[in-house]
Short mmCIF file of N, CA and C in Angstrom, two decimals:
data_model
loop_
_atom_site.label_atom_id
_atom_site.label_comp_id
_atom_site.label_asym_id
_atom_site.label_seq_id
_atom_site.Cartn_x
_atom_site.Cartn_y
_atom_site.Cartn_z
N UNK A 27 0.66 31.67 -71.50
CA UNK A 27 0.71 31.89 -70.08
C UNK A 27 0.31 30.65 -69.32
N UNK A 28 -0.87 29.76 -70.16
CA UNK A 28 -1.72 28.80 -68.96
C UNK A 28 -0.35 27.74 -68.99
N UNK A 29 0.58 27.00 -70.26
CA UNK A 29 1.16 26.35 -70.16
C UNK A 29 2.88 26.68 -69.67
N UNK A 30 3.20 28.06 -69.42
CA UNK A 30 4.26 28.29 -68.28
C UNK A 30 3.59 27.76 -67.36
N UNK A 31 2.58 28.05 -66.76
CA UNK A 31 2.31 27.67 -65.12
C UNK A 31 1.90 26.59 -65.23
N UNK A 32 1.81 25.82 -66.36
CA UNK A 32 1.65 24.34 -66.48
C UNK A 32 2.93 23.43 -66.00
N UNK A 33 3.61 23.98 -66.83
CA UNK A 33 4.94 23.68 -66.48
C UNK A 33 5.64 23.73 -64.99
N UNK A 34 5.66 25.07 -64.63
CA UNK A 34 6.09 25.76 -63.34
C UNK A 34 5.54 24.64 -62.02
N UNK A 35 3.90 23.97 -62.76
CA UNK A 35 3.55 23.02 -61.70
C UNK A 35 4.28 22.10 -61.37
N UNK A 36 4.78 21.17 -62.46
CA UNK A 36 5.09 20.33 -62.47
C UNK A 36 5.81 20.45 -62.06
N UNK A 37 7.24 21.16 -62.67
CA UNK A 37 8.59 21.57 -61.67
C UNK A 37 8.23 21.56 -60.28
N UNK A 38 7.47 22.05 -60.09
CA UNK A 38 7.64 21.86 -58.28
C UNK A 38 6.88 20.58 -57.93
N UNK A 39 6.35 19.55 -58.38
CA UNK A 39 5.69 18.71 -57.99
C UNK A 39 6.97 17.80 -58.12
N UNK A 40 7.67 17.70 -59.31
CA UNK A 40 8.88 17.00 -59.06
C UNK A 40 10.12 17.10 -58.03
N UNK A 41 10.45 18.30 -58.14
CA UNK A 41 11.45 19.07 -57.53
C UNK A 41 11.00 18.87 -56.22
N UNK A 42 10.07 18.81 -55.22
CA UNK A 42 9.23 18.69 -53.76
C UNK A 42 10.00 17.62 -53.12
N UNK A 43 9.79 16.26 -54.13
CA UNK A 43 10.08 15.18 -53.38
C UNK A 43 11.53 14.87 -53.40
N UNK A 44 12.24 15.31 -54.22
CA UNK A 44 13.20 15.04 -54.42
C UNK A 44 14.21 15.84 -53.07
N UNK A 45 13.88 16.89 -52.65
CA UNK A 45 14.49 17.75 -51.72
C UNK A 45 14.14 16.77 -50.58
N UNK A 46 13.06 16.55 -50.28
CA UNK A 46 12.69 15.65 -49.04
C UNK A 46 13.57 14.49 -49.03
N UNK A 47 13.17 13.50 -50.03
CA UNK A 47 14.63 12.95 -50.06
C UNK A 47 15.89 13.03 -49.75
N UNK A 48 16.10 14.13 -50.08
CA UNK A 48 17.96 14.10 -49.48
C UNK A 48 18.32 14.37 -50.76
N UNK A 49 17.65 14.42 -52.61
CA UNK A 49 18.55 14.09 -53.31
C UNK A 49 19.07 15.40 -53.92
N UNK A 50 18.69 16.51 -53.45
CA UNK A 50 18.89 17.71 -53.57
C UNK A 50 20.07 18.67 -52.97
N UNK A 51 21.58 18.96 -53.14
CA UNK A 51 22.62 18.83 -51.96
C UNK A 51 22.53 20.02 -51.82
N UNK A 52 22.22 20.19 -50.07
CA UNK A 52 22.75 21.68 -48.96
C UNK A 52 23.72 22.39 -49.49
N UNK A 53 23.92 23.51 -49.49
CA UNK A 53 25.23 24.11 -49.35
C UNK A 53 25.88 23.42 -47.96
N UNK A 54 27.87 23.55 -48.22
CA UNK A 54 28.30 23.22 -46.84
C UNK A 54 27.97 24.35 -45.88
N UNK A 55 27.40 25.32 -45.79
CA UNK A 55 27.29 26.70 -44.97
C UNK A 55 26.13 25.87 -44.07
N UNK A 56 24.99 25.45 -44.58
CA UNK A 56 23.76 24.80 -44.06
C UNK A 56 23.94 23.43 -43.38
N UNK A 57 25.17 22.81 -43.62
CA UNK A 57 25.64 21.31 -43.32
C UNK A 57 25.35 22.09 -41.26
N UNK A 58 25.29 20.79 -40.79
CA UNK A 58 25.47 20.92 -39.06
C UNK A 58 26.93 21.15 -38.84
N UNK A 59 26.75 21.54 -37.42
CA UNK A 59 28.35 21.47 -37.21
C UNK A 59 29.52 20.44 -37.60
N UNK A 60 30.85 20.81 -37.57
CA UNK A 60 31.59 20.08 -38.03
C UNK A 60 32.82 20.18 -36.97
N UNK A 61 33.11 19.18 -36.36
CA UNK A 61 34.01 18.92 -35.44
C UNK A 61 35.60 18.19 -36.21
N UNK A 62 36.64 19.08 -35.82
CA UNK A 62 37.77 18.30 -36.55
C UNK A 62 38.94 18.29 -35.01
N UNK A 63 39.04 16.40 -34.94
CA UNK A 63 39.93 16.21 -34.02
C UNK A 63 41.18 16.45 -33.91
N UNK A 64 41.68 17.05 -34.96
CA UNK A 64 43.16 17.10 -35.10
C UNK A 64 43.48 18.52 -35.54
N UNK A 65 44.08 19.61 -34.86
CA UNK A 65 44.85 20.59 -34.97
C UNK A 65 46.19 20.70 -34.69
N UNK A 66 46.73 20.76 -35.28
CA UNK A 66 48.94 21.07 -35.15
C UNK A 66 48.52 22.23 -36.46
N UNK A 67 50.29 22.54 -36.18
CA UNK A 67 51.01 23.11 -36.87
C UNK A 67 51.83 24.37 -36.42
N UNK A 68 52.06 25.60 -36.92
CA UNK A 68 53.89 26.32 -36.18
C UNK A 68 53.49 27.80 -36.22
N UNK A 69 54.03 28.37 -35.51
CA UNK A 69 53.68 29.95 -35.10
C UNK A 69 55.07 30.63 -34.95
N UNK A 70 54.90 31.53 -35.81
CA UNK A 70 55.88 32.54 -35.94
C UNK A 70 55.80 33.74 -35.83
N UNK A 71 56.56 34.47 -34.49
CA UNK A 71 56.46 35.75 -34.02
C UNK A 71 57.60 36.60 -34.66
N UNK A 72 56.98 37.93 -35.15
CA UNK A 72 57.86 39.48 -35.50
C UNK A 72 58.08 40.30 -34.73
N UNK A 73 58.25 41.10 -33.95
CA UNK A 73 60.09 41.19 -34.41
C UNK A 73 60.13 39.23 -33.20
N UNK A 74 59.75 38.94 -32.72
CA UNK A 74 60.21 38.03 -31.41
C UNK A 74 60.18 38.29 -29.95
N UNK A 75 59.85 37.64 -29.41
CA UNK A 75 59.72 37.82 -27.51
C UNK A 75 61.18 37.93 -27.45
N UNK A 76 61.50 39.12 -26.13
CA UNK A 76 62.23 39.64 -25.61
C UNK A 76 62.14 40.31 -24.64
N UNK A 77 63.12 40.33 -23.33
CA UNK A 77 62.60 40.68 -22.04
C UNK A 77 61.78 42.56 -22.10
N UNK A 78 62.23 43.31 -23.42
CA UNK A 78 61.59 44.18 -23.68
C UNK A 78 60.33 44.24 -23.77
N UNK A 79 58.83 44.67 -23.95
CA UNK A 79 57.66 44.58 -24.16
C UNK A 79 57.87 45.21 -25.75
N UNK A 80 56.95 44.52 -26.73
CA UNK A 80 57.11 44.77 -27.89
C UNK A 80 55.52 44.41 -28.81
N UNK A 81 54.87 44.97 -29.39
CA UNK A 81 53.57 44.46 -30.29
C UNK A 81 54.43 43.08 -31.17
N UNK A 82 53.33 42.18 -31.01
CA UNK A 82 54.24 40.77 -31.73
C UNK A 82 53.04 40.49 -32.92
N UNK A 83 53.57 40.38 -34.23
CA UNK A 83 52.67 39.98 -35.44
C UNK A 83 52.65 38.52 -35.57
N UNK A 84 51.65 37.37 -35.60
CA UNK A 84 52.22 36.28 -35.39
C UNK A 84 51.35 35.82 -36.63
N UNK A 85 52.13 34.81 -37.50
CA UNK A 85 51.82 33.86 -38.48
C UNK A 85 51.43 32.42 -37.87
N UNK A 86 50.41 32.04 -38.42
CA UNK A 86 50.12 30.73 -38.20
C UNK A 86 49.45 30.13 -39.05
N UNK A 87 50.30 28.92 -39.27
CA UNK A 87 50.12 27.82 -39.90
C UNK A 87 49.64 26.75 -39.70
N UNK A 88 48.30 26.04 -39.76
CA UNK A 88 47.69 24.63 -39.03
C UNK A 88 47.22 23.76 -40.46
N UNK A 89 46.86 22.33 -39.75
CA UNK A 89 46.32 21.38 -40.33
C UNK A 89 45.19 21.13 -39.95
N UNK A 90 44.17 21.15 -40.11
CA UNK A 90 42.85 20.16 -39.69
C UNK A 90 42.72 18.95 -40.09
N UNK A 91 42.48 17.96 -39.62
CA UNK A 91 42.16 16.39 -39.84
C UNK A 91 41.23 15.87 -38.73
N UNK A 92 40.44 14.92 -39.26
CA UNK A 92 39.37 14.22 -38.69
C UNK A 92 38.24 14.64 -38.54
N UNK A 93 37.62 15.80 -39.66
CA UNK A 93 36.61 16.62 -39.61
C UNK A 93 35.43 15.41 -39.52
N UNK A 94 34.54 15.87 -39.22
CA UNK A 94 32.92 14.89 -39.03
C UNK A 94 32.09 15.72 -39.32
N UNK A 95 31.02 15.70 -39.38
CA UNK A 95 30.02 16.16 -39.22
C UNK A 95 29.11 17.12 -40.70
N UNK A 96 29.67 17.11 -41.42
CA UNK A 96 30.03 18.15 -42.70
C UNK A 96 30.02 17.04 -44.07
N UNK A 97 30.83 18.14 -45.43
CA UNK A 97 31.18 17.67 -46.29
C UNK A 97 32.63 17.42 -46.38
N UNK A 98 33.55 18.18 -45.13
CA UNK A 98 34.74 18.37 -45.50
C UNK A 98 35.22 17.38 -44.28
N UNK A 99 36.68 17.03 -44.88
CA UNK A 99 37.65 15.55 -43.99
C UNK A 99 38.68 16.15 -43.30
N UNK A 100 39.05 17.52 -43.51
CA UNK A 100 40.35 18.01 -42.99
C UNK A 100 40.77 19.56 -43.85
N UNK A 101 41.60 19.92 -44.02
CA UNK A 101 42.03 21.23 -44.22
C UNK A 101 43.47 21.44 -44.02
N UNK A 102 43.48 23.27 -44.39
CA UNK A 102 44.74 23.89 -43.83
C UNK A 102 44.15 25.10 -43.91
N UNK A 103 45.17 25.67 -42.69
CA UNK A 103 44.54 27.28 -42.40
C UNK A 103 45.89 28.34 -42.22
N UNK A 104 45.96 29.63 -42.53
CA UNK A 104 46.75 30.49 -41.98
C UNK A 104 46.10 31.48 -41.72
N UNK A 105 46.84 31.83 -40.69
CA UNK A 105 46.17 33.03 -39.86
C UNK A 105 47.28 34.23 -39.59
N UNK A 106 46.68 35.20 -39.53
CA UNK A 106 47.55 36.49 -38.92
C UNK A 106 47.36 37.27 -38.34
N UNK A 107 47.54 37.20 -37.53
CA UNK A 107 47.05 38.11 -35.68
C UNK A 107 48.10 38.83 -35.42
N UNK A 108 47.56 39.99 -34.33
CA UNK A 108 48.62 41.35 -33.92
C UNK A 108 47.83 40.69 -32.57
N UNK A 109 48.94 41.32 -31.58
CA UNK A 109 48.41 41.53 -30.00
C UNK A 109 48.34 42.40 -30.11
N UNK A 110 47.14 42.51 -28.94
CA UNK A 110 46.48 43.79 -28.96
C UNK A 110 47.41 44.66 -28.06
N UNK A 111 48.29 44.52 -27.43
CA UNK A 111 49.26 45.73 -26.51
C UNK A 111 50.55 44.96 -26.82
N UNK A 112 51.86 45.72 -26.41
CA UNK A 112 53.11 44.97 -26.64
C UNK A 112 53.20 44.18 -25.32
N UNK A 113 53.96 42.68 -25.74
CA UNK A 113 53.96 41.73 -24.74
C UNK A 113 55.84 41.53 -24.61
N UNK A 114 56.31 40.69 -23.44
CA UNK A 114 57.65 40.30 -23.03
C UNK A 114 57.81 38.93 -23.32
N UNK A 115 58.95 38.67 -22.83
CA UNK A 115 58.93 36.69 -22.35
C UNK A 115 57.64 36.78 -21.23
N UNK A 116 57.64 37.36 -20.39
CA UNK A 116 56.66 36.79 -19.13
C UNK A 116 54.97 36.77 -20.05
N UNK A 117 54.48 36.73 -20.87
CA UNK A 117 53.31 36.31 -21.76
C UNK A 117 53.49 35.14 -21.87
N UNK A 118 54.27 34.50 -21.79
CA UNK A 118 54.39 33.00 -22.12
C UNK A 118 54.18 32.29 -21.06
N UNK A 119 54.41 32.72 -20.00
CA UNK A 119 54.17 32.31 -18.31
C UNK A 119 52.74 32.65 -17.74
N UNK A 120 51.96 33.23 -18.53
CA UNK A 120 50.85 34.16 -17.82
C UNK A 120 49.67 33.36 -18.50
N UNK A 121 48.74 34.12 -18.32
CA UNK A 121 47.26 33.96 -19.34
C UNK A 121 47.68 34.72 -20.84
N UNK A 122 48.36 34.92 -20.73
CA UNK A 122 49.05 35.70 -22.06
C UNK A 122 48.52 37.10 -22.45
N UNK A 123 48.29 37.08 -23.68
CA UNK A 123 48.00 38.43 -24.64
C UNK A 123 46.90 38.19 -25.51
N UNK A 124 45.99 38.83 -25.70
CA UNK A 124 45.01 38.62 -27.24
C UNK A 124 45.50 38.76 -27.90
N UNK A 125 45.06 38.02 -29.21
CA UNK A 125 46.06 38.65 -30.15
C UNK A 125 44.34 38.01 -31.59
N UNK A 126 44.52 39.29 -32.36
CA UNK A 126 43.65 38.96 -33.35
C UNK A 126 43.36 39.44 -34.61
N UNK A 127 42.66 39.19 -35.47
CA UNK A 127 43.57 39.22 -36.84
C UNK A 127 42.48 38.39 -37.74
N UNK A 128 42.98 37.64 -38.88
CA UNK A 128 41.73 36.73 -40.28
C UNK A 128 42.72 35.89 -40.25
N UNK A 129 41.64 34.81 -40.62
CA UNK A 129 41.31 33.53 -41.07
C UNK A 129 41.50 32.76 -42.33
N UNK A 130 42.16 32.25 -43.55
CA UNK A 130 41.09 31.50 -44.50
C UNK A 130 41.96 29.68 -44.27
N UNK A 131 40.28 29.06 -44.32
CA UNK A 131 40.90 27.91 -44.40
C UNK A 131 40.69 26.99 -45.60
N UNK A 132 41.35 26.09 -46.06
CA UNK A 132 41.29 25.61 -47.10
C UNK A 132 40.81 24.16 -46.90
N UNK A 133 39.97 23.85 -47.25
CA UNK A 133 38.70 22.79 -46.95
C UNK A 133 39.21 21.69 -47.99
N UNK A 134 39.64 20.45 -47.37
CA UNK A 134 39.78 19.42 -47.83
C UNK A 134 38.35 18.28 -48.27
N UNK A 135 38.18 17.44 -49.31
CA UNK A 135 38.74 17.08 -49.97
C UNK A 135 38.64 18.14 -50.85
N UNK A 136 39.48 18.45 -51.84
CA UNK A 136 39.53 19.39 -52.61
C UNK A 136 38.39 19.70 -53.31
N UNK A 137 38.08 20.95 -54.09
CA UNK A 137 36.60 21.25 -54.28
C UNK A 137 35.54 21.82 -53.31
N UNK A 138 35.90 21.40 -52.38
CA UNK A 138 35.06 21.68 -50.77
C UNK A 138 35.00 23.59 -51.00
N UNK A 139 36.05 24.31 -51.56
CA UNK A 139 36.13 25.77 -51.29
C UNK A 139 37.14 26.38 -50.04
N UNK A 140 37.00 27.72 -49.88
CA UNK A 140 38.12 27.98 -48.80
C UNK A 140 36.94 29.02 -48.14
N UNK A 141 37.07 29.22 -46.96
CA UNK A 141 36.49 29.82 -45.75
C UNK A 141 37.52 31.19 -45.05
N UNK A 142 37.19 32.37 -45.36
CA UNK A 142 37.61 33.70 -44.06
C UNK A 142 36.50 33.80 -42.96
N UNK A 143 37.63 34.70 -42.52
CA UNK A 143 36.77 35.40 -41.49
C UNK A 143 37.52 35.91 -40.45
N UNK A 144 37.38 36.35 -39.25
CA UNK A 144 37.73 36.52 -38.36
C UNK A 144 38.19 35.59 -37.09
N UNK A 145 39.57 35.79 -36.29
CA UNK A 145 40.31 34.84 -35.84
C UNK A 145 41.11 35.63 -34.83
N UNK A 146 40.44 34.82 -33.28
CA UNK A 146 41.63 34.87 -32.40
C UNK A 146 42.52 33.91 -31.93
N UNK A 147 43.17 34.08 -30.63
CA UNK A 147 44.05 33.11 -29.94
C UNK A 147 45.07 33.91 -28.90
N UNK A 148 45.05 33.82 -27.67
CA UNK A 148 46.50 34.35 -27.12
C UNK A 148 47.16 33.74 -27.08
N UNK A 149 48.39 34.95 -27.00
CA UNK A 149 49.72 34.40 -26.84
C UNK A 149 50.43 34.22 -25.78
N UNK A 150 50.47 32.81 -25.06
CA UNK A 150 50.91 31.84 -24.10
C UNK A 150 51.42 30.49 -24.74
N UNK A 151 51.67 30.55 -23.39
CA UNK A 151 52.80 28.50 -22.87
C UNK A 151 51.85 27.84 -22.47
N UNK A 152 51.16 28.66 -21.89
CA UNK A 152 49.48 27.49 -21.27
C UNK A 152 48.99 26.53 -21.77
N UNK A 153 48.88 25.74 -21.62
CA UNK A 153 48.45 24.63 -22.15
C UNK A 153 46.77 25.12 -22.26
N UNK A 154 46.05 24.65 -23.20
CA UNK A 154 44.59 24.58 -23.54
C UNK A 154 44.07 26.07 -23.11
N UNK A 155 44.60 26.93 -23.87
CA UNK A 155 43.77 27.99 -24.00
C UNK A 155 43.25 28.02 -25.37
N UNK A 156 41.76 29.11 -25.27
CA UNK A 156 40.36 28.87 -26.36
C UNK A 156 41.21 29.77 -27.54
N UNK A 157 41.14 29.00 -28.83
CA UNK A 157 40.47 29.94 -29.57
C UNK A 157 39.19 30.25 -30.06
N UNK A 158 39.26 31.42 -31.36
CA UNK A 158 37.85 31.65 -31.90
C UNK A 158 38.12 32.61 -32.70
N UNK A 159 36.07 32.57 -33.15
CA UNK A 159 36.31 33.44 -34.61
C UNK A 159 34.77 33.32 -34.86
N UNK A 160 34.81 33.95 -36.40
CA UNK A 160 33.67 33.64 -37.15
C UNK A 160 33.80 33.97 -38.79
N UNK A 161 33.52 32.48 -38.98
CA UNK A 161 33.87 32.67 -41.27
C UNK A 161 32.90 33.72 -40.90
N UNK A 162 33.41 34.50 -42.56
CA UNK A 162 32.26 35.85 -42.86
C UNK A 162 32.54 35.27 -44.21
N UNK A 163 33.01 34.28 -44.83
CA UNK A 163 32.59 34.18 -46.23
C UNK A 163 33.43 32.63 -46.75
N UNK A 164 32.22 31.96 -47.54
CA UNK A 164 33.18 30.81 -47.98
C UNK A 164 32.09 29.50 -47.28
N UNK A 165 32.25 28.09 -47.91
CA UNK A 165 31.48 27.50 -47.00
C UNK A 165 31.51 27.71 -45.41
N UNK A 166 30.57 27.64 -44.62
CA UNK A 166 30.42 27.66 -43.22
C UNK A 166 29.93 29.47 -42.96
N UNK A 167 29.67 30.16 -43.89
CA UNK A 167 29.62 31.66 -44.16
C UNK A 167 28.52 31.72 -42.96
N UNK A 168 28.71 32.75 -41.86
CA UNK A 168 28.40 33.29 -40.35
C UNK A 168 28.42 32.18 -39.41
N UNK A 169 29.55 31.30 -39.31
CA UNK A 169 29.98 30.02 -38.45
C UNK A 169 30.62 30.75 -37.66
N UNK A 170 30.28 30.12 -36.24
CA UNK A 170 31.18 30.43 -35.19
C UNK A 170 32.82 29.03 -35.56
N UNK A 171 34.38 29.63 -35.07
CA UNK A 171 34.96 28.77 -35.18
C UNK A 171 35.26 28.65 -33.43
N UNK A 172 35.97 27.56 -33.01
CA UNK A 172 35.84 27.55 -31.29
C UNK A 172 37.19 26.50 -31.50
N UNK A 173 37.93 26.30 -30.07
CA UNK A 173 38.66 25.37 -30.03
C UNK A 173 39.41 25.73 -28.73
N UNK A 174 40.56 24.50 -28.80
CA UNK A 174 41.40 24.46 -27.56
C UNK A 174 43.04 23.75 -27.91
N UNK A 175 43.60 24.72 -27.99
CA UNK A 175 45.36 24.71 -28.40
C UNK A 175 46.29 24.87 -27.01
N UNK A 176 47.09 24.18 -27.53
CA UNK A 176 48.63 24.33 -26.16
C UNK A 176 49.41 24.68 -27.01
N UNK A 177 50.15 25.79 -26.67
CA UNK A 177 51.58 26.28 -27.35
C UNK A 177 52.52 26.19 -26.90
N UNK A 178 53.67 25.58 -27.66
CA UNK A 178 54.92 26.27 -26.99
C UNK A 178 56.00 26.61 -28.28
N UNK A 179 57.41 26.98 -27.34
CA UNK A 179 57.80 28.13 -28.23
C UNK A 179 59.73 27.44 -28.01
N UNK A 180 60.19 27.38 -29.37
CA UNK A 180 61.65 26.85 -29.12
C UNK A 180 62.71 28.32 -28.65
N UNK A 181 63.84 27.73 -27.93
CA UNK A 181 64.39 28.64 -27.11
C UNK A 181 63.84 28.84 -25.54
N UNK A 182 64.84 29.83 -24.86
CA UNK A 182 64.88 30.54 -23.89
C UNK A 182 64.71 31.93 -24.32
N UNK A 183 63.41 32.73 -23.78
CA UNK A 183 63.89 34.26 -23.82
C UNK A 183 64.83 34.26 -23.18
N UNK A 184 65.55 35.50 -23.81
CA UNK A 184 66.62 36.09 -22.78
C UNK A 184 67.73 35.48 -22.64
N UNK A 185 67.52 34.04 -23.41
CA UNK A 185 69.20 32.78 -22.95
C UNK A 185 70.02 33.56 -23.61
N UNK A 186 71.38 33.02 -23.84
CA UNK A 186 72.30 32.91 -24.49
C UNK A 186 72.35 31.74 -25.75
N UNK A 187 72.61 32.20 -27.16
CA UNK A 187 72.98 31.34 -27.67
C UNK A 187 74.26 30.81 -28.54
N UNK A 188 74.80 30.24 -28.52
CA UNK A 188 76.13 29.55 -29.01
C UNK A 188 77.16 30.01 -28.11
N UNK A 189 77.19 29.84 -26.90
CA UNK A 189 78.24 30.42 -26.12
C UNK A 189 78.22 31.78 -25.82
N UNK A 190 77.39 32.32 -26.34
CA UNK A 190 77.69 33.91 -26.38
C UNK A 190 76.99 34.36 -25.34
N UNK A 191 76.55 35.61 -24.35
CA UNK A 191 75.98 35.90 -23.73
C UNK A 191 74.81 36.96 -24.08
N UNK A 192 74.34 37.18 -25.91
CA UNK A 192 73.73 37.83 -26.43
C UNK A 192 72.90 37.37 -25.97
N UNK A 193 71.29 38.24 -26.05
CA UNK A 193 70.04 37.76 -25.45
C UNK A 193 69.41 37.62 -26.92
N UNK A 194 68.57 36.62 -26.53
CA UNK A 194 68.00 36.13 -27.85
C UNK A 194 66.59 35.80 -27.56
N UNK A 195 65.72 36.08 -28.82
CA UNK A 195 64.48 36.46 -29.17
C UNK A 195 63.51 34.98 -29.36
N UNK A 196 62.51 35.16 -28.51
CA UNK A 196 61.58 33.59 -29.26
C UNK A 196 60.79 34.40 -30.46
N UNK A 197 61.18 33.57 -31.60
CA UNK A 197 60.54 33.62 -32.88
C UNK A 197 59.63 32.56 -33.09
N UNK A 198 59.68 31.03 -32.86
CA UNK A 198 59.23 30.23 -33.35
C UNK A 198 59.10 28.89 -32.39
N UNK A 199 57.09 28.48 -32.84
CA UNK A 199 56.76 28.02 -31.72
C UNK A 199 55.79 26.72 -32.50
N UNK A 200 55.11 26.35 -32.18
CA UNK A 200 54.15 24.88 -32.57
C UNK A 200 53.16 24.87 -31.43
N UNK A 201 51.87 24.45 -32.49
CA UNK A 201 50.83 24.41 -31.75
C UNK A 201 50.30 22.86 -31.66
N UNK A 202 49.61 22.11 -30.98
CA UNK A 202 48.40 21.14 -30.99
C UNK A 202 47.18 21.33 -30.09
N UNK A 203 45.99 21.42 -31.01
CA UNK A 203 44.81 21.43 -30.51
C UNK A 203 44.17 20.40 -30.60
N UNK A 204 42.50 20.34 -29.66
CA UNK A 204 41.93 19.53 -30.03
C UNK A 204 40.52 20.40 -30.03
N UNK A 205 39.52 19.10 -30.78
CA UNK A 205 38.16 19.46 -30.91
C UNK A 205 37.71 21.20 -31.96
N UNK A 206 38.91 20.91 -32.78
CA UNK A 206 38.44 22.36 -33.95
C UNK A 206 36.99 22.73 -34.05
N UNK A 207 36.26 23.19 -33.65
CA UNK A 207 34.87 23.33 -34.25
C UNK A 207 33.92 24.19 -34.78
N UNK A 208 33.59 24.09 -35.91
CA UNK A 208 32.72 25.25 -37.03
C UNK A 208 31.27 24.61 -36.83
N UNK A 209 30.60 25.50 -35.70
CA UNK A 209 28.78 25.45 -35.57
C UNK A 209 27.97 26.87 -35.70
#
């Protein structure tokens, strides 16, 4: 018994300084915030905007780059959000729609791990509207996520396309944000 806790001393007499040091590594969950300057990538709506009002399921696809603050340099994320009521073309003109849904992102340099959780964003043309969220698991586990995206969306609701006078659906759109941030 006396030489376990002989032992047990020592372990922590070693182990003490070494944490003070630095030479002991955080989880990334415990790292400070992490700011990433670079958000793009493409959004795809089901069934599609149409002068009808319709619930829209939207896929999204991003990049993160220029992370700071952390262990991680950049990423990729997909997301999948419902609006919360059915929206038209005129959502794209407005403050838009909520729309919300999960998260996982995949934490660059590789090894880093992948991050869920919970994830919004509406659906607008507006330039710099917020998103948000919060990982519930994965490095950054009970992180708020925050940010600021401009969307837009290829096509005309409602145009015509190839000569024809059929009305046609926005499916597919591209995002760029700035200032991604997990604190």
């Amino acid at each position: 018994m006396r030489t376990r806790f002989g032992w047990l001393c020592v372990l922590a007499t070693v182990a003490a300084p070494l944490g003070a040091m630095g030479l002991v590594a955080a989880p990334a969950s415990a790292a400070a915030a992490t700011t990433c300057s670079g958000n793009s990538g493409s959004i795809k709506l089901s069934p599609g905007l149409e002068e009808s009002a319709q619930t829209q399921n939207i896929t999204i696809k991003g990049t993160l780059s220029g992370c700071t603050g952390g262990t991680v340099t950049g990423g990729s994320y997909l997301a999948h959000l419902k609006t919360t009521n059915p929206v038209s073309c005129a959502a794209l003109a407005s403050a838009g729609e909520a729309a919300t849904g999960t998260i996982v992102i995949k934490w660059s340099p590789k090894g880093q791990g992948n991050s869920s959780g919970a994830f919004s964003m509406p659906l607008t043309a507006l330039a710099g509207v917020s998103l948000g969220g919060t990982l519930e698991s994965g490095p950054f586990a009970t992180s708020s996520i925050s940010g600021t995206v401009s969307q837009s969306f290829a096509g005309t609701c409602g145009g015509s396309g190839k000569g024809k006078s059929k009305a046609k659906k926005v499916k597919d759109g591209s995002f760029t944000g700035s200032a991604f941030e997990v604190s």
